[in-house]
CSV table of C-alpha atoms and ligand atoms in Angstrom, one decimal:
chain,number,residue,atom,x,y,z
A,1,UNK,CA,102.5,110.8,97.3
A,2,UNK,CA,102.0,110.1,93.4
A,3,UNK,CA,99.8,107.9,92.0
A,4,UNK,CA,99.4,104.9,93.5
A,5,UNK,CA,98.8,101.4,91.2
A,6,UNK,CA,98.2,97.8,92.7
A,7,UNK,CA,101.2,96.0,92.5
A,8,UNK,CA,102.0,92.6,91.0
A,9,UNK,CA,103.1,91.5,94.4
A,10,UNK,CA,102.8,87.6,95.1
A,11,UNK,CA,101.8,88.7,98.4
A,12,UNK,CA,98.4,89.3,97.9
A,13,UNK,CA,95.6,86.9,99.1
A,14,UNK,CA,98.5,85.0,101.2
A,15,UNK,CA,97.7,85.0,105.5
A,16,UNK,CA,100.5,86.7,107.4
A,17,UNK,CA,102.2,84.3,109.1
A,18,UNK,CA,101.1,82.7,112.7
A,19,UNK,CA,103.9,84.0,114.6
A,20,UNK,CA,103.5,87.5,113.8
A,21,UNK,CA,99.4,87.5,114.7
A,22,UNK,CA,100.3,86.0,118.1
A,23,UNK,CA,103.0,88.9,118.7
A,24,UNK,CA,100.6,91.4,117.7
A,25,UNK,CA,98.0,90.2,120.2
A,26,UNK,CA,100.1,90.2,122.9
A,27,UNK,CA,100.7,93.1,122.2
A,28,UNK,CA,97.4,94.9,121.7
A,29,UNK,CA,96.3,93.2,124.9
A,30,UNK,CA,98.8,95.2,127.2
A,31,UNK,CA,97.4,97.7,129.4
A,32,UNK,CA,99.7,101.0,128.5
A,33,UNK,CA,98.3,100.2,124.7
A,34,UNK,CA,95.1,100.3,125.7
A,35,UNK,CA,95.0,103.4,127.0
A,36,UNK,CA,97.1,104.3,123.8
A,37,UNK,CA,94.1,103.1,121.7
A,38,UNK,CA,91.8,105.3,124.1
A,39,UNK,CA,93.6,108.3,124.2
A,40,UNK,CA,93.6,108.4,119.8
A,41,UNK,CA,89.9,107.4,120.4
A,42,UNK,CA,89.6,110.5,122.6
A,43,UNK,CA,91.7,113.6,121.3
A,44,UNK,CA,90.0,113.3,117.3
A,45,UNK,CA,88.8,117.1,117.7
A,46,UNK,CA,92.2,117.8,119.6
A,47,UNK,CA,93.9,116.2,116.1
A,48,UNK,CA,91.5,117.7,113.9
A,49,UNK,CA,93.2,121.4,115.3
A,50,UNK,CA,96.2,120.2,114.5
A,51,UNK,CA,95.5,119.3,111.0
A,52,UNK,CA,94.0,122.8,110.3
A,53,UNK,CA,96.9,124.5,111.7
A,54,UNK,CA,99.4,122.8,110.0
A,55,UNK,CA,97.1,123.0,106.7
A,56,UNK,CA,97.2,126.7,107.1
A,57,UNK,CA,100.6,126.5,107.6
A,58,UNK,CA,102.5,127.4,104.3
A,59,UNK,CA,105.1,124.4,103.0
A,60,UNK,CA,105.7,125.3,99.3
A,61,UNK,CA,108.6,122.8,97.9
A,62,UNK,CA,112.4,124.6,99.7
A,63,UNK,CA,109.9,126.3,101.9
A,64,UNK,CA,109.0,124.2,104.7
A,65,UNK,CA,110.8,125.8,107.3
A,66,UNK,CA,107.9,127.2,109.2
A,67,UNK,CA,105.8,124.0,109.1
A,68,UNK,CA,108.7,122.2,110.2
A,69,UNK,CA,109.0,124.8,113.3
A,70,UNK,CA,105.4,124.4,114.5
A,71,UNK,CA,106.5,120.8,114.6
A,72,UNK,CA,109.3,120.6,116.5
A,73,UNK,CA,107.4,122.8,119.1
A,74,UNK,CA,105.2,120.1,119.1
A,75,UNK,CA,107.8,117.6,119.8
A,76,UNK,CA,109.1,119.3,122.6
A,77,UNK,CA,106.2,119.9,124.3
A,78,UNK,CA,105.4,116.3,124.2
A,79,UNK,CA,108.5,115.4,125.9
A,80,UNK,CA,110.3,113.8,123.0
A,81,UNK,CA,114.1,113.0,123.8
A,82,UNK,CA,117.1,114.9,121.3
A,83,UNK,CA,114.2,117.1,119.7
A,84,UNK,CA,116.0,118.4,116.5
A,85,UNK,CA,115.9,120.3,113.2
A,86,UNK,CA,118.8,119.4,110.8
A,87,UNK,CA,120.3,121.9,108.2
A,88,UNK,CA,118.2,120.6,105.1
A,89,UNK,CA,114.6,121.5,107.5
A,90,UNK,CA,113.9,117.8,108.6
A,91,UNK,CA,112.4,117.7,112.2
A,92,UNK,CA,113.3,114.5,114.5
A,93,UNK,CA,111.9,113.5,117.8
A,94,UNK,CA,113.5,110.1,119.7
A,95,UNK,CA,111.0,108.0,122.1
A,96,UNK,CA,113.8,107.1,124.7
A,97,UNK,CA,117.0,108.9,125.3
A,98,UNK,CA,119.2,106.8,123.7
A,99,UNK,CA,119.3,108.0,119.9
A,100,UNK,CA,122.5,105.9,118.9
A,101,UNK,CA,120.2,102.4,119.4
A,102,UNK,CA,118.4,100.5,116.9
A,103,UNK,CA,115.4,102.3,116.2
A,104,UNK,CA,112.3,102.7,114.3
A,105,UNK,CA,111.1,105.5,112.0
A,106,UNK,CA,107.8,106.6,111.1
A,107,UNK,CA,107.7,110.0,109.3
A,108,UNK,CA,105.3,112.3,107.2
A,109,UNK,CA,106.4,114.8,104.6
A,110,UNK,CA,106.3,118.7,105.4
A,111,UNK,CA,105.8,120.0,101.9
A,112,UNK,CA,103.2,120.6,99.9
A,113,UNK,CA,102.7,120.8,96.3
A,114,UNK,CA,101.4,124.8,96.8
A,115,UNK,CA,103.5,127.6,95.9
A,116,UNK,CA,104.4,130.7,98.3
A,117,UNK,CA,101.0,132.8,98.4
A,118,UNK,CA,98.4,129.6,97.7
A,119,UNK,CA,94.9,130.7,100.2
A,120,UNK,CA,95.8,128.2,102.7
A,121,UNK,CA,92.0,128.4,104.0
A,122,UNK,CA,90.8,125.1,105.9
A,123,UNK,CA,87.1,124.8,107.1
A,124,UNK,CA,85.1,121.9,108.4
A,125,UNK,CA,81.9,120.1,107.6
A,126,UNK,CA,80.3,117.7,109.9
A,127,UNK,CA,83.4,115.1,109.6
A,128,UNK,CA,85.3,116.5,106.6
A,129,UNK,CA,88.1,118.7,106.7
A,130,UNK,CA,88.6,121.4,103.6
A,131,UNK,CA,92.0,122.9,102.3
A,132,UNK,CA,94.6,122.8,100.3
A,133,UNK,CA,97.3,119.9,101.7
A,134,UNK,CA,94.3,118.9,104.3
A,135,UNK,CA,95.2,115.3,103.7
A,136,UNK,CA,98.4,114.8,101.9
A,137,UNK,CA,100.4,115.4,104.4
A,138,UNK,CA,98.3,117.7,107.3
A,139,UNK,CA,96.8,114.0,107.9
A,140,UNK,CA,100.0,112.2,108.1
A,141,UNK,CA,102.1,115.2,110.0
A,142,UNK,CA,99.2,114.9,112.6
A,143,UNK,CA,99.4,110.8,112.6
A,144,UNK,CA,102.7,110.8,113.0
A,145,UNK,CA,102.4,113.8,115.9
A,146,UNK,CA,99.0,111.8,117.7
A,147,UNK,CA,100.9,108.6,117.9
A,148,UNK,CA,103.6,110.0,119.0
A,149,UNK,CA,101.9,111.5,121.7
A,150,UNK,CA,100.0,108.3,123.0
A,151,UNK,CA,103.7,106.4,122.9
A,152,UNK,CA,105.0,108.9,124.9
A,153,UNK,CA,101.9,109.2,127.3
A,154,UNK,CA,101.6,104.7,127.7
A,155,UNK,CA,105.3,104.7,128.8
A,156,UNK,CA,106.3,100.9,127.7
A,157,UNK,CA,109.6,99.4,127.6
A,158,UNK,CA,110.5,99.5,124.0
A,159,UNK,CA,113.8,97.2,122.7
A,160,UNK,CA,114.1,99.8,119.9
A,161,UNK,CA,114.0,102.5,120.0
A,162,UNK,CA,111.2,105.4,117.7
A,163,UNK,CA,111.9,108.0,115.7
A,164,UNK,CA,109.3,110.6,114.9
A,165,UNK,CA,110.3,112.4,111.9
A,166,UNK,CA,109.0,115.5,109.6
A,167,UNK,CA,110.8,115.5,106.4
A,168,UNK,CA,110.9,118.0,103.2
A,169,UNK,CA,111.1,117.7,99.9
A,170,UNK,CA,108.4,114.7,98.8
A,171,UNK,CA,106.2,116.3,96.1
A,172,UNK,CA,107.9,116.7,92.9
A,173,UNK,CA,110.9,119.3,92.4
A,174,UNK,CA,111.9,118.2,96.4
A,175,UNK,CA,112.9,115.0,94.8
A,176,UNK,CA,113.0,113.4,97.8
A,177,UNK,CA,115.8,115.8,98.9
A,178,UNK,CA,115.0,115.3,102.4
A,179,UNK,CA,114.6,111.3,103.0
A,180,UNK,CA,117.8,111.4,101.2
A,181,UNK,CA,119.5,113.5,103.3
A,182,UNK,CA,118.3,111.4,106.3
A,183,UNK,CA,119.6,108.7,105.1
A,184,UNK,CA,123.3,109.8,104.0
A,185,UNK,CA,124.0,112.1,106.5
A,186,UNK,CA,122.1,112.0,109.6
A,187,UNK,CA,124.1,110.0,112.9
A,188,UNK,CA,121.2,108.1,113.2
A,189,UNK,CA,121.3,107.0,109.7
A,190,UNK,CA,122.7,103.5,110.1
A,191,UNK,CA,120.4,103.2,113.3
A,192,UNK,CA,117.0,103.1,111.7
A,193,UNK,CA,116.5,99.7,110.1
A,194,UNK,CA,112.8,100.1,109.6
A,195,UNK,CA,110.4,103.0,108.5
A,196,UNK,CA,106.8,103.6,108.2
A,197,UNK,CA,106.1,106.5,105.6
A,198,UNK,CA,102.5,108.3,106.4
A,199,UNK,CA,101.1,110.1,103.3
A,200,UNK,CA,97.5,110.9,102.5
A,201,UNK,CA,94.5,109.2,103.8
A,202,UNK,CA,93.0,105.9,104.4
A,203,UNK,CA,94.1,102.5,105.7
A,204,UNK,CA,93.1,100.3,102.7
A,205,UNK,CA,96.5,100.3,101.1
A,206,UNK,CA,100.7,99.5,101.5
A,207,UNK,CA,102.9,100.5,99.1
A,208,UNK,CA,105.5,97.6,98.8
A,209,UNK,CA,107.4,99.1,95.6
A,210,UNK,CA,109.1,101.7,95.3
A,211,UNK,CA,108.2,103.3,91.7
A,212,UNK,CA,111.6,104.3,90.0
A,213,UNK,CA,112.1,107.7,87.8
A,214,UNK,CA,114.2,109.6,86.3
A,215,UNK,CA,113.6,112.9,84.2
A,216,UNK,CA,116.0,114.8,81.9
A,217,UNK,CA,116.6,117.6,80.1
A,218,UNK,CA,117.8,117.4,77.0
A,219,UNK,CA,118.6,120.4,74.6
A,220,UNK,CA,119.7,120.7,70.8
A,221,UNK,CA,122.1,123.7,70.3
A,222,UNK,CA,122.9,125.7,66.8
A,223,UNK,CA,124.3,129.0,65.7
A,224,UNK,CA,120.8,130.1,64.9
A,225,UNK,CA,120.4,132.6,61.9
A,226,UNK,CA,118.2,133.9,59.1
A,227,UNK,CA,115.3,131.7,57.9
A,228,UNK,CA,115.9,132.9,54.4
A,229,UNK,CA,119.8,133.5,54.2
A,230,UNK,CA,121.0,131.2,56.5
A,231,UNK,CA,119.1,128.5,55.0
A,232,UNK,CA,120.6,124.8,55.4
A,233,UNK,CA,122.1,125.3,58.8
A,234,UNK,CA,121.1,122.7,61.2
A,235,UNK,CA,117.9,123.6,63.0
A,236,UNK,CA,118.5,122.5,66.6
A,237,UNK,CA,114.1,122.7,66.6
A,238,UNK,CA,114.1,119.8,63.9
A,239,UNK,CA,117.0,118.1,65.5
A,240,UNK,CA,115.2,117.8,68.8
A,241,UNK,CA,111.8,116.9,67.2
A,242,UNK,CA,113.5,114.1,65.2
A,243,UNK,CA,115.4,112.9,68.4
A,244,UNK,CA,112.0,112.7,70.1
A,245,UNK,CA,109.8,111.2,67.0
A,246,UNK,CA,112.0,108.2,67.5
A,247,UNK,CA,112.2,108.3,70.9
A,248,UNK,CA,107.9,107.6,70.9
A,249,UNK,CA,108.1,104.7,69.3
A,250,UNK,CA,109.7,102.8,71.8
A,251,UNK,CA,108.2,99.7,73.2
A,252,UNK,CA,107.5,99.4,76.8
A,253,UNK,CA,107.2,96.1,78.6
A,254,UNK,CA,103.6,96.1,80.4
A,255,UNK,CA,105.7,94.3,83.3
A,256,UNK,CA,107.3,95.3,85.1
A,257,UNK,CA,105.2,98.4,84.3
A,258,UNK,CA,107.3,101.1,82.5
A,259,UNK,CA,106.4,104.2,81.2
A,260,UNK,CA,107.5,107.8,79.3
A,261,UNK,CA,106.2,111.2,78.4
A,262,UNK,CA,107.9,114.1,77.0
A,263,UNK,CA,106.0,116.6,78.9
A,264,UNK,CA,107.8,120.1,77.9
A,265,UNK,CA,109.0,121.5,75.0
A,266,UNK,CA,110.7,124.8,74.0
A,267,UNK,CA,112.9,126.6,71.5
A,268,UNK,CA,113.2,129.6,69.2
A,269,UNK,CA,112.3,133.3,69.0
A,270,UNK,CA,110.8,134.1,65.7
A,271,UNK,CA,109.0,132.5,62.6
A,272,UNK,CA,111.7,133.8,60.5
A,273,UNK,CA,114.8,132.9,62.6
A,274,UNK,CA,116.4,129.6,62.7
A,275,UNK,CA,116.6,128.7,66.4
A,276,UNK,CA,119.7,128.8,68.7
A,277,UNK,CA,118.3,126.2,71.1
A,278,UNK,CA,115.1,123.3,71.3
A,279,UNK,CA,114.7,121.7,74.7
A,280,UNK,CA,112.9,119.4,76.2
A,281,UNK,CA,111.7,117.6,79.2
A,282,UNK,CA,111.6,113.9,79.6
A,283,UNK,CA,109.9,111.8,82.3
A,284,UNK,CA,110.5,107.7,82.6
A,285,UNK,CA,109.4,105.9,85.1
A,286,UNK,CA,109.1,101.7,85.9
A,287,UNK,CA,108.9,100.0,88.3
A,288,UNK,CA,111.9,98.4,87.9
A,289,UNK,CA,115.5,99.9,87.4
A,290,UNK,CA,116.7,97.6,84.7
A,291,UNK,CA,114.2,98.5,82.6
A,292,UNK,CA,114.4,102.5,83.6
A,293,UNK,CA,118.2,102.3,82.8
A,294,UNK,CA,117.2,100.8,79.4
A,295,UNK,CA,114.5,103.5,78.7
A,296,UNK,CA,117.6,106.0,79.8
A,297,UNK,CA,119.8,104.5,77.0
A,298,UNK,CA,117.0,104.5,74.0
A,299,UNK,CA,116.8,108.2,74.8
A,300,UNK,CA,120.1,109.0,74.4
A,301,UNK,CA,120.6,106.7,71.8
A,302,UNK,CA,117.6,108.6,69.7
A,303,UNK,CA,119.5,112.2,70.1
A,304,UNK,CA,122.8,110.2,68.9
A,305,UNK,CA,121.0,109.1,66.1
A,306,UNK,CA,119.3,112.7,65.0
A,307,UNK,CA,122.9,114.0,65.8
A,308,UNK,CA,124.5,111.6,63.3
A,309,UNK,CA,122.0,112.9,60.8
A,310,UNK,CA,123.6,116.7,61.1
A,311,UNK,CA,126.2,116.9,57.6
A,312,UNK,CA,129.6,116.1,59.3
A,313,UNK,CA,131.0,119.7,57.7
A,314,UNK,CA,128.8,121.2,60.4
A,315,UNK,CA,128.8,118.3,63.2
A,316,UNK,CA,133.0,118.8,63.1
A,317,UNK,CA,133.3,122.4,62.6
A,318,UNK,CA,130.6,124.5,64.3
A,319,UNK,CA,131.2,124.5,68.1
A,320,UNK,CA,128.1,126.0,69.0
A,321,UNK,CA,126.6,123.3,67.4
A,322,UNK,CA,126.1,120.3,70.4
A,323,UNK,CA,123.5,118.7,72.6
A,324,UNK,CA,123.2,118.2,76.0
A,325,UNK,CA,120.6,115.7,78.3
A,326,UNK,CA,120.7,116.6,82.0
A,327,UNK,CA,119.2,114.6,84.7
A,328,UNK,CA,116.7,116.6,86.7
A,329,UNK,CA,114.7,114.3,88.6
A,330,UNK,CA,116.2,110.7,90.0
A,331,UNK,CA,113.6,108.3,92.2
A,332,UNK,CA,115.3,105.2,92.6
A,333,UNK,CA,113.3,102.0,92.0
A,334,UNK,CA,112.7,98.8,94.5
A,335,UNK,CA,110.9,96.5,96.0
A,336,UNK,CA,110.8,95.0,98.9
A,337,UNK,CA,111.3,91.1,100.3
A,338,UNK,CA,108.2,89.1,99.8
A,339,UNK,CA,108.8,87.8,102.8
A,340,UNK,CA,109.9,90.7,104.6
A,341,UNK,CA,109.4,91.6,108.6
A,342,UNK,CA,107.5,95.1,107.5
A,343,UNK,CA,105.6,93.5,105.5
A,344,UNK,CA,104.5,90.7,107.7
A,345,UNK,CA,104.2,92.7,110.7
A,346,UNK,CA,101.8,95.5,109.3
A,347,UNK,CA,99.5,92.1,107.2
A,348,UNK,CA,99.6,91.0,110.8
A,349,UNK,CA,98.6,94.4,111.9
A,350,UNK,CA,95.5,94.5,109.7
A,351,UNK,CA,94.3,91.0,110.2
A,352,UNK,CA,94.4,91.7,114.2
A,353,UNK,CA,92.5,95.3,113.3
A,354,UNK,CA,90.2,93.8,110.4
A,355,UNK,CA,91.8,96.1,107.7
A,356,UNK,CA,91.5,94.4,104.3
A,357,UNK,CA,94.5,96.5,102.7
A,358,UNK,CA,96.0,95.5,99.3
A,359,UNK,CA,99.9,96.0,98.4
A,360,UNK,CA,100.3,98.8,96.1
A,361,UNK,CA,103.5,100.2,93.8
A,362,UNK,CA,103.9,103.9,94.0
A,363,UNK,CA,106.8,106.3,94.5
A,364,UNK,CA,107.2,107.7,98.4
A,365,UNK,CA,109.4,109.1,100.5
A,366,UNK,CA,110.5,104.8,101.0
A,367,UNK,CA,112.4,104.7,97.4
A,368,UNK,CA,115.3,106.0,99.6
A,369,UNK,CA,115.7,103.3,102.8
A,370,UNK,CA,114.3,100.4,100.1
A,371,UNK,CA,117.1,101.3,97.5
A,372,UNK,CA,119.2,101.0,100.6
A,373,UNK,CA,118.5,97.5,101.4
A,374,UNK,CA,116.3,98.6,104.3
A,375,UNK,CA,112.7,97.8,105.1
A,376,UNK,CA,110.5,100.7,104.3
A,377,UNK,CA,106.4,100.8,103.7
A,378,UNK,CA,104.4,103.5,103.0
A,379,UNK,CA,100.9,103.4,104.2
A,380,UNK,CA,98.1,106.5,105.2
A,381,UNK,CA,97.2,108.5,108.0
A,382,UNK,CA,93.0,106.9,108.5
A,383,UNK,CA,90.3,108.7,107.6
A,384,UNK,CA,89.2,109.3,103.9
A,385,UNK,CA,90.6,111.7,101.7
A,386,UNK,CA,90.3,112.9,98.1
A,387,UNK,CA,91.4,115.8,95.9
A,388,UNK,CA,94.9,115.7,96.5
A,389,UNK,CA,97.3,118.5,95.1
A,390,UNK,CA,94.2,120.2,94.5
A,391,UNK,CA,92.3,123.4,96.4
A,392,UNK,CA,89.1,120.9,96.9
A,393,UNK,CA,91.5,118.6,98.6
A,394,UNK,CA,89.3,117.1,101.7
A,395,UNK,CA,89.8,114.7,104.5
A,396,UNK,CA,87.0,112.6,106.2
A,397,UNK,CA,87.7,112.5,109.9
A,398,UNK,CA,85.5,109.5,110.6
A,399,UNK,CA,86.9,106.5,111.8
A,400,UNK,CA,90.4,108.1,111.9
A,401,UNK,CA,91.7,106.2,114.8
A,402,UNK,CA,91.7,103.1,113.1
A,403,UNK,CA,94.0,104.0,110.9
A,404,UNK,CA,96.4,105.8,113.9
A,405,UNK,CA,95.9,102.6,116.1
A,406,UNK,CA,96.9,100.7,112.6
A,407,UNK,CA,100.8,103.1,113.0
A,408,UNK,CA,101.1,102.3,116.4
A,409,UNK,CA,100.5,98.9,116.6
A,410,UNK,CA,103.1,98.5,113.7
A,411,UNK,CA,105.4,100.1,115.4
A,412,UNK,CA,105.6,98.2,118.8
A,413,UNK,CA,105.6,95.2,116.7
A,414,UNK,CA,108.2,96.6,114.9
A,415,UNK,CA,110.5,98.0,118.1
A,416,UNK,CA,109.6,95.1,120.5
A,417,UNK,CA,108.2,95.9,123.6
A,418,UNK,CA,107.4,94.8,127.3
A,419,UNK,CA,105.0,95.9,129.7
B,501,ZN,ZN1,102.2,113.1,100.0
């Protein structure tokens, strides 16, 4: 995931409500999730294999395929019903047979941010786990695969039914490629009401809002000539600069939380030449879409107004002489219900476990089902974790279970269930 920030939520410091505690007890106290609670207890060295294998695993972004294989595997061999890759790479494992009923998602991301040929070396310390993509997402893939597993192994009577899901495309370029897909295209897409996103470590945070952003291109074209005897012909270098000069000086609201950065530039070939081309690359993000459309329109307002600047004898006679902006990035923004069941059931959750968790605004693989109008919350896999997208990436292993007990208790809640 990317950055996470506390969010302005009013839900923070309020008791989940009375209803949901008592449903969670009742819950917890059943005998086939007890020996759930055991059995994560139990396998941690089983689940710390796991993580190393799919660590060492390669999942550059549009190359998850073998990741997503040694999943599925995995699914089957647990026992999953309608175990399935679809054609994007996403891996899907149903509970009960019946995949057309209302169900529950909880799913992890297969990528990581390495490219192909990254030393996907993991080693292990005591409780800490070492490698590249160790914790975001070897630690959720293995959540989503040990709870799973205990489900499967307790045998309840579930009103809803699960879906275990590996997905592709998260981390940047993937732009959430694969959640997408899910939900547009999949038969199940209308089915799943809820889902849990696992990514990274920890239980001490839920991400409730869905960070918004969009990214664009946007490129200055000229004829390009001679510094010295083409002189005067628009420079599409000065063009772009002066688009982006104005651009800078827009104002922000500090809430909802909005933000820019022009993070690429290029253009030209020579000193002495007068440049065909000046592009640039534009990232604006908020955590509302209001404001992100009105960031979208300053920006292209600014390259109107630089455009407007170019002599009209050139401007209405040199075709090679245009601009462009493309979108190349496109996160939608939301947030969901304060009062919302997800978000009741998983307060509920940590009270019951004695999590103290804070709401938190990031941008996950749930911008997709909360855009959608569904309820979708992003949360991490246990454990401790740090140097994400980095090779000194680590997870801590100790008290991981609390965290995977933290999944499947939301979950039941979530499905309804019976002994
Ligand atoms: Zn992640």
């Amino acid at each position: 995931m990317a950055q996470a920030m506390p969010s302005r939520s009013p839900l923070i410091g309020t008791r989940p409500p009375v209803a949901a505690q008592k449903e969670i007890s009742r819950i917890a106290e059943m005998r086939g999730v007890h020996s759930a609670f055991l059995y994560l207890h139990n396998q941690e060295m089983e689940f710390r294999r796991w993580q190393r294998e799919v660590a060492e695993t390669p999942a550059p972004p549009f190359g998850e395929a073998t990741r997503g294989e040694w999943l599925r595997s995995r699914f089957s061999s647990l026992g999953l019903e309608e175990v399935q890759t679809d054609d994007l790479g996403n891996v899907f494992g149903f509970l009960q047979k019946d995949f057309s009923q209302p169900a529950v998602g909880v799913s992890a991301h297969l990528d990581t941010v390495f490219p192909m040929g990254t030393r996907l070396e993991t080693r292990e310390e005591g409780t800490r786990l070492y490698g590249p993509g160790i914790s975001d997402n070897a630690a959720g893939i293995v959540a989503v695969l040990a709870v799973a597993s205990a489900l499967k192994r307790a045998q309840l009577h579930l009103a809803a039914n699960i879906v275990f899901i590996g997905n592709v495309g998260e981390e940047g370029e993937g732009n959430l490629r694969g959640m997408r897909h899910i939900f547009a295209t999949t038969p199940w897409k209308d089915a799943i009401h809820s889902l849990l996103v696992v990514d990274g470590a920890g239980t001490d945070t839920y991400v409730t809002q869905a960070l918004g952003s969009r990214r664009f291109e946007i490129t200055f074209r000229g004829p390009g000539g001679h510094s010295w005897s083409d002189f005067g012909i628009p420079n599409p270098i000065v063009l772009l600069s002066r688009a982006l000069a104005r651009f800078s000086e827009v104002v922000v609201p500090e809430s909802p939380r909005t933000t820019f950065n022009i993070g690429v530039i290029h253009g030209g070939t020579s000193v002495n030449s007068i440049p065909a081309s000046a592009t640039a690359r534009v990232d604006l993000r908020s955590a509302s879409m209001e404001e992100l459309h009105k960031l979208e329109d300053r920006l292209r307002e600014c390259m109107n107004e630089a455009w407007s600047e170019v002599p009209l004898p050139y401007r209405a006679g040199d075709p090679k002489l245009r601009f462009a902006i493309e979108l190349i990035g496109d996160r939608p923004a939301a947030e969901l219900a304060p009062d919302a069941r997800i978000v009741q059931v998983l307060r509920g959750v940590d009270a019951h476990l004695r999590i103290n968790s804070i709401a938190r605004l990031a941008s996950t693989d749930a911008n997709v089902p909360l855009a959608l109008g569904k309820q979708a919350l992003t949360i991490g896999a246990g454990g401790d974790g740090g140097g994400a997208h980095t090779l000194r990436e680590w997870f801590d292993c100790s008290n991981r279970d609390l965290g995977l007990k933290r999944i499947l208790l939301t979950l039941l809640t979530l499905a309804g269930v019976d002994e």
